[in-house]
PDB file of C-alpha atoms in Angstrom:
ATOM      1  CA  UNK A 825     -61.838   3.098  66.632  1.00  0.00           C
ATOM      2  CA  UNK A 826     -59.420   4.966  68.714  1.00  0.00           C
ATOM      3  CA  UNK A 827     -62.310   6.876  70.111  1.00  0.00           C
ATOM      4  CA  UNK A 828     -63.991   3.628  71.139  1.00  0.00           C
ATOM      5  CA  UNK A 829     -60.840   2.338  72.779  1.00  0.00           C
ATOM      6  CA  UNK A 830     -60.389   5.526  74.827  1.00  0.00           C
ATOM      7  CA  UNK A 831     -64.057   5.425  75.868  1.00  0.00           C
ATOM      8  CA  UNK A 832     -63.750   1.771  76.802  1.00  0.00           C
ATOM      9  CA  UNK A 833     -60.703   2.329  78.967  1.00  0.00           C
ATOM     10  CA  UNK A 834     -62.229   5.331  80.647  1.00  0.00           C
ATOM     11  CA  UNK A 835     -65.210   3.281  81.503  1.00  0.00           C
ATOM     12  CA  UNK A 836     -63.092   0.666  83.246  1.00  0.00           C
ATOM     13  CA  UNK A 837     -61.909   3.228  85.630  1.00  0.00           C
ATOM     14  CA  UNK A 838     -58.413   3.770  84.556  1.00  0.00           C
ATOM     15  CA  UNK A 839     -57.513   7.227  83.634  1.00  0.00           C
ATOM     16  CA  UNK A 840     -54.577   6.205  81.590  1.00  0.00           C
ATOM     17  CA  UNK A 841     -54.041   7.509  78.047  1.00  0.00           C
ATOM     18  CA  UNK A 842     -53.100   4.643  75.691  1.00  0.00           C
ATOM     19  CA  UNK A 843     -51.047   6.986  73.500  1.00  0.00           C
ATOM     20  CA  UNK A 844     -48.603   7.784  76.309  1.00  0.00           C
ATOM     21  CA  UNK A 845     -46.476   4.806  77.389  1.00  0.00           C
ATOM     22  CA  UNK A 846     -45.827   3.952  80.980  1.00  0.00           C
ATOM     23  CA  UNK A 847     -42.913   5.540  82.785  1.00  0.00           C
ATOM     24  CA  UNK A 848     -40.865   2.266  83.026  1.00  0.00           C
ATOM     25  CA  UNK A 849     -41.191   1.776  79.221  1.00  0.00           C
ATOM     26  CA  UNK A 850     -39.898   5.294  78.657  1.00  0.00           C
ATOM     27  CA  UNK A 851     -36.887   4.688  80.951  1.00  0.00           C
ATOM     28  CA  UNK A 852     -36.001   1.356  79.392  1.00  0.00           C
ATOM     29  CA  UNK A 853     -36.503   2.673  75.887  1.00  0.00           C
ATOM     30  CA  UNK A 854     -34.340   5.714  76.673  1.00  0.00           C
ATOM     31  CA  UNK A 855     -31.656   3.484  78.203  1.00  0.00           C
ATOM     32  CA  UNK A 856     -31.529   1.192  75.156  1.00  0.00           C
ATOM     33  CA  UNK A 857     -31.607   4.206  72.871  1.00  0.00           C
ATOM     34  CA  UNK A 858     -28.523   5.582  74.681  1.00  0.00           C
ATOM     35  CA  UNK A 859     -26.729   2.194  74.458  1.00  0.00           C
ATOM     36  CA  UNK A 860     -27.454   1.901  70.744  1.00  0.00           C
ATOM     37  CA  UNK A 861     -26.483   5.543  70.222  1.00  0.00           C
ATOM     38  CA  UNK A 862     -23.147   5.005  72.025  1.00  0.00           C
ATOM     39  CA  UNK A 863     -22.422   1.802  70.062  1.00  0.00           C
ATOM     40  CA  UNK A 864     -23.231   3.508  66.756  1.00  0.00           C
ATOM     41  CA  UNK A 865     -21.261   6.609  67.771  1.00  0.00           C
ATOM     42  CA  UNK A 866     -18.163   4.699  68.988  1.00  0.00           C
ATOM     43  CA  UNK A 867     -18.068   1.647  66.698  1.00  0.00           C
ATOM     44  CA  UNK A 868     -20.139   1.948  63.556  1.00  0.00           C
ATOM     45  CA  UNK A 869     -19.660   5.639  62.800  1.00  0.00           C
ATOM     46  CA  UNK A 870     -15.794   5.509  62.861  1.00  0.00           C
ATOM     47  CA  UNK A 871     -15.801   2.410  60.635  1.00  0.00           C
ATOM     48  CA  UNK A 872     -18.264   4.053  58.269  1.00  0.00           C
ATOM     49  CA  UNK A 873     -16.207   7.276  58.242  1.00  0.00           C
ATOM     50  CA  UNK A 874     -12.983   5.318  57.672  1.00  0.00           C
ATOM     51  CA  UNK A 875     -14.605   3.433  54.787  1.00  0.00           C
ATOM     52  CA  UNK A 876     -15.839   6.689  53.225  1.00  0.00           C
ATOM     53  CA  UNK A 877     -12.401   8.290  53.687  1.00  0.00           C
ATOM     54  CA  UNK A 878     -10.755   5.264  52.077  1.00  0.00           C
ATOM     55  CA  UNK A 879     -13.130   5.411  49.114  1.00  0.00           C
ATOM     56  CA  UNK A 880     -12.624   9.149  48.829  1.00  0.00           C
ATOM     57  CA  UNK A 881      -8.830   8.703  48.877  1.00  0.00           C
ATOM     58  CA  UNK A 882      -9.076   5.929  46.279  1.00  0.00           C
ATOM     59  CA  UNK A 883     -11.249   8.082  44.042  1.00  0.00           C
ATOM     60  CA  UNK A 884      -8.930  11.067  44.475  1.00  0.00           C
ATOM     61  CA  UNK A 885      -5.920   8.801  43.780  1.00  0.00           C
ATOM     62  CA  UNK A 886      -7.572   7.471  40.646  1.00  0.00           C
ATOM     63  CA  UNK A 887      -8.377  11.014  39.555  1.00  0.00           C
ATOM     64  CA  UNK A 888      -4.747  12.019  40.187  1.00  0.00           C
ATOM     65  CA  UNK A 889      -3.545   8.961  38.249  1.00  0.00           C
ATOM     66  CA  UNK A 890      -5.923   9.804  35.420  1.00  0.00           C
ATOM     67  CA  UNK A 891      -4.658  13.401  35.392  1.00  0.00           C
ATOM     68  CA  UNK A 892      -1.064  12.170  35.360  1.00  0.00           C
ATOM     69  CA  UNK A 893      -1.860   9.692  32.580  1.00  0.00           C
ATOM     70  CA  UNK A 894      -3.546  12.506  30.646  1.00  0.00           C
ATOM     71  CA  UNK A 895      -0.462  14.713  31.076  1.00  0.00           C
ATOM     72  CA  UNK A 896       1.809  11.878  29.984  1.00  0.00           C
ATOM     73  CA  UNK A 897      -0.400  11.189  26.958  1.00  0.00           C
ATOM     74  CA  UNK A 898      -0.329  14.867  26.018  1.00  0.00           C
ATOM     75  CA  UNK A 899       3.464  14.952  26.454  1.00  0.00           C
ATOM     76  CA  UNK A 900       3.811  11.797  24.341  1.00  0.00           C
ATOM     77  CA  UNK A 901       1.565  13.323  21.679  1.00  0.00           C
ATOM     78  CA  UNK A 902       3.641  16.513  21.646  1.00  0.00           C
ATOM     79  CA  UNK A 903       6.848  14.457  21.418  1.00  0.00           C
ATOM     80  CA  UNK A 904       5.367  12.367  18.606  1.00  0.00           C
ATOM     81  CA  UNK A 905       4.255  15.503  16.770  1.00  0.00           C
ATOM     82  CA  UNK A 906       7.699  17.063  17.201  1.00  0.00           C
ATOM     83  CA  UNK A 907       9.445  13.910  15.969  1.00  0.00           C
ATOM     84  CA  UNK A 908       7.062  13.680  13.031  1.00  0.00           C
ATOM     85  CA  UNK A 909       7.796  17.296  12.091  1.00  0.00           C
ATOM     86  CA  UNK A 910      11.539  16.637  12.400  1.00  0.00           C
ATOM     87  CA  UNK A 911      11.207  13.508  10.269  1.00  0.00           C
ATOM     88  CA  UNK A 912       9.304  15.439   7.607  1.00  0.00           C
ATOM     89  CA  UNK A 913      11.924  18.188   7.645  1.00  0.00           C
ATOM     90  CA  UNK A 914      14.723  15.644   7.434  1.00  0.00           C
ATOM     91  CA  UNK A 915      12.960  13.818   4.594  1.00  0.00           C
ATOM     92  CA  UNK A 916      12.630  17.108   2.714  1.00  0.00           C
ATOM     93  CA  UNK A 917      16.315  17.830   3.232  1.00  0.00           C
ATOM     94  CA  UNK A 918      17.234  14.330   2.050  1.00  0.00           C
ATOM     95  CA  UNK A 919      15.034  14.738  -1.051  1.00  0.00           C
ATOM     96  CA  UNK A 920      16.614  18.120  -1.786  1.00  0.00           C
ATOM     97  CA  UNK A 921      20.121  16.692  -1.297  1.00  0.00           C
ATOM     98  CA  UNK A 922      19.229  13.789  -3.599  1.00  0.00           C
ATOM     99  CA  UNK A 923      17.990  16.231  -6.242  1.00  0.00           C
ATOM    100  CA  UNK A 924      21.201  18.228  -5.953  1.00  0.00           C
ATOM    101  CA  UNK A 925      23.277  15.030  -6.142  1.00  0.00           C
ATOM    102  CA  UNK A 926      21.271  13.956  -9.178  1.00  0.00           C
ATOM    103  CA  UNK A 927      21.884  17.298 -10.857  1.00  0.00           C
ATOM    104  CA  UNK A 928      25.602  17.006 -10.075  1.00  0.00           C
ATOM    105  CA  UNK A 929      25.727  13.452 -11.414  1.00  0.00           C
ATOM    106  CA  UNK A 930      23.917  14.491 -14.597  1.00  0.00           C
ATOM    107  CA  UNK A 931      26.246  17.498 -15.015  1.00  0.00           C
ATOM    108  CA  UNK A 932      29.301  15.296 -14.439  1.00  0.00           C
ATOM    109  CA  UNK A 933      27.979  12.713 -16.893  1.00  0.00           C
ATOM    110  CA  UNK A 934      27.326  15.418 -19.492  1.00  0.00           C
ATOM    111  CA  UNK A 935      30.788  16.858 -18.906  1.00  0.00           C
ATOM    112  CA  UNK A 936      32.382  13.412 -19.168  1.00  0.00           C
ATOM    113  CA  UNK A 937      30.404  12.652 -22.323  1.00  0.00           C
ATOM    114  CA  UNK A 938      31.317  16.042 -23.747  1.00  0.00           C
ATOM    115  CA  UNK A 939      35.018  15.561 -23.006  1.00  0.00           C
ATOM    116  CA  UNK A 940      34.874  12.005 -24.381  1.00  0.00           C
ATOM    117  CA  UNK A 941      33.157  13.291 -27.520  1.00  0.00           C
ATOM    118  CA  UNK A 942      35.793  16.022 -27.843  1.00  0.00           C
ATOM    119  CA  UNK A 943      38.558  13.440 -27.392  1.00  0.00           C
ATOM    120  CA  UNK A 944      36.984  11.117 -29.946  1.00  0.00           C
ATOM    121  CA  UNK A 945      36.482  14.029 -32.333  1.00  0.00           C
ATOM    122  CA  UNK A 946      40.097  15.147 -31.875  1.00  0.00           C
ATOM    123  CA  UNK A 947      41.302  11.584 -32.418  1.00  0.00           C
ATOM    124  CA  UNK A 948      39.144  11.302 -35.514  1.00  0.00           C
ATOM    125  CA  UNK A 949      40.444  14.643 -36.826  1.00  0.00           C
ATOM    126  CA  UNK A 950      44.027  13.513 -36.183  1.00  0.00           C
ATOM    127  CA  UNK A 951      43.390  10.205 -37.899  1.00  0.00           C
ATOM    128  CA  UNK A 952      41.639  11.904 -40.806  1.00  0.00           C
ATOM    129  CA  UNK A 953      44.520  14.384 -41.135  1.00  0.00           C
ATOM    130  CA  UNK A 954      47.062  11.513 -41.065  1.00  0.00           C
ATOM    131  CA  UNK A 955      45.081   9.617 -43.698  1.00  0.00           C
ATOM    132  CA  UNK A 956      44.776  12.819 -45.731  1.00  0.00           C
ATOM    133  CA  UNK A 957      48.520  13.361 -45.569  1.00  0.00           C
ATOM    134  CA  UNK A 958      49.091   9.720 -46.538  1.00  0.00           C
ATOM    135  CA  UNK A 959      46.626  10.027 -49.387  1.00  0.00           C
ATOM    136  CA  UNK A 960      48.214  13.323 -50.444  1.00  0.00           C
ATOM    137  CA  UNK A 961      51.714  11.800 -50.488  1.00  0.00           C
ATOM    138  CA  UNK A 962      50.419   8.782 -52.372  1.00  0.00           C
ATOM    139  CA  UNK A 963      48.478  10.991 -54.750  1.00  0.00           C
ATOM    140  CA  UNK A 964      51.501  13.204 -55.350  1.00  0.00           C
ATOM    141  CA  UNK A 965      53.642  10.264 -56.240  1.00  0.00           C
ATOM    142  CA  UNK A 966      50.987   8.813 -58.530  1.00  0.00           C
ATOM    143  CA  UNK A 967      50.161  12.209 -60.059  1.00  0.00           C
ATOM    144  CA  UNK A 968      53.871  12.827 -60.415  1.00  0.00           C
ATOM    145  CA  UNK A 969      54.484   9.583 -62.265  1.00  0.00           C
ATOM    146  CA  UNK A 970      51.396  10.150 -64.426  1.00  0.00           C
ATOM    147  CA  UNK A 971      52.442  13.714 -65.108  1.00  0.00           C
ATOM    148  CA  UNK A 972      55.943  12.580 -66.079  1.00  0.00           C
ATOM    149  CA  UNK A 973      54.547   9.907 -68.362  1.00  0.00           C
ATOM    150  CA  UNK A 974      52.142  12.389 -69.949  1.00  0.00           C
ATOM    151  CA  UNK A 975      54.795  15.064 -70.220  1.00  0.00           C
ATOM    152  CA  UNK A 976      57.132  12.518 -71.795  1.00  0.00           C
ATOM    153  CA  UNK A 977      54.397  11.626 -74.276  1.00  0.00           C
ATOM    154  CA  UNK A 978      53.725  15.303 -75.080  1.00  0.00           C
ATOM    155  CA  UNK A 979      57.359  16.271 -75.346  1.00  0.00           C
ATOM    156  CA  UNK A 980      58.270  13.079 -77.088  1.00  0.00           C
ATOM    157  CA  UNK A 981      61.115  12.140 -74.852  1.00  0.00           C
ATOM    158  CA  UNK A 982      61.378  10.347 -71.554  1.00  0.00           C
ATOM    159  CA  UNK A 983      61.953  12.258 -68.450  1.00  0.00           C
ATOM    160  CA  UNK A 984      64.058   9.812 -66.578  1.00  0.00           C
ATOM    161  CA  UNK A 985      65.960  12.271 -64.462  1.00  0.00           C
ATOM    162  CA  UNK A 986      64.417  11.974 -60.993  1.00  0.00           C
ATOM    163  CA  UNK A 987      65.467  15.399 -59.790  1.00  0.00           C
ATOM    164  CA  UNK A 988      64.102  17.061 -62.851  1.00  0.00           C
ATOM    165  CA  UNK A 989      60.900  15.019 -62.761  1.00  0.00           C
ATOM    166  CA  UNK A 990      60.378  15.819 -59.099  1.00  0.00           C
ATOM    167  CA  UNK A 991      60.838  19.524 -59.726  1.00  0.00           C
ATOM    168  CA  UNK A 992      58.280  19.427 -62.556  1.00  0.00           C
ATOM    169  CA  UNK A 993      55.760  17.551 -60.420  1.00  0.00           C
ATOM    170  CA  UNK A 994      56.220  19.875 -57.448  1.00  0.00           C
ATOM    171  CA  UNK A 995      55.767  22.940 -59.668  1.00  0.00           C
ATOM    172  CA  UNK A 996      52.637  21.399 -61.214  1.00  0.00           C
ATOM    173  CA  UNK A 997      51.129  20.614 -57.838  1.00  0.00           C
ATOM    174  CA  UNK A 998      51.979  24.058 -56.455  1.00  0.00           C
ATOM    175  CA  UNK A 999      50.208  25.607 -59.457  1.00  0.00           C
ATOM    176  CA  UNK A1000      47.269  23.315 -58.846  1.00  0.00           C
ATOM    177  CA  UNK A1001      47.025  24.288 -55.149  1.00  0.00           C
ATOM    178  CA  UNK A1002      47.342  27.995 -55.995  1.00  0.00           C
ATOM    179  CA  UNK A1003      44.485  27.746 -58.485  1.00  0.00           C
ATOM    180  CA  UNK A1004      42.411  25.855 -55.904  1.00  0.00           C
ATOM    181  CA  UNK A1005      42.989  28.580 -53.267  1.00  0.00           C
ATOM    182  CA  UNK A1006      42.112  31.302 -55.749  1.00  0.00           C
ATOM    183  CA  UNK A1007      38.835  29.527 -56.567  1.00  0.00           C
ATOM    184  CA  UNK A1008      37.781  29.504 -52.915  1.00  0.00           C
TER     185      UNK A1008
END
């Protein structure tokens, strides 16, 4: 088709190539190209560059903020870990102190119970000894009167002299205690 168009134009007598524009079209096109180039270069390109710089700064700022937030999070995590370790250590110390206090309380309670038992035992021994002495005195007087009555029945006379009767009873009881000690 192009071939037909070129042949057709050549036949009309013009020697003009349709692929090459006329000189006034080239000048006007070049002039408008320069105007558009100057407008783009002076107006659009600075705005576009400013917009890209602003976006770049915003992205870099966000990256810096993210890095700072990451550092703060890591610092907070380290602080939390340190506090947790301190709390665990403190809890262990408190448990150990409580165990020691418990051992002391148990030892004090055992000591108090032991001393109370010793006091009660001593009191009981004292009371038993007092009752024994009372029983012994009572028994001596009863044994003495029985011994005097029996001796009076054996001898056939009454032993009414208190000093003499007491001496006989004391001698009898001393003999009795001596025979008891010898048997042990």
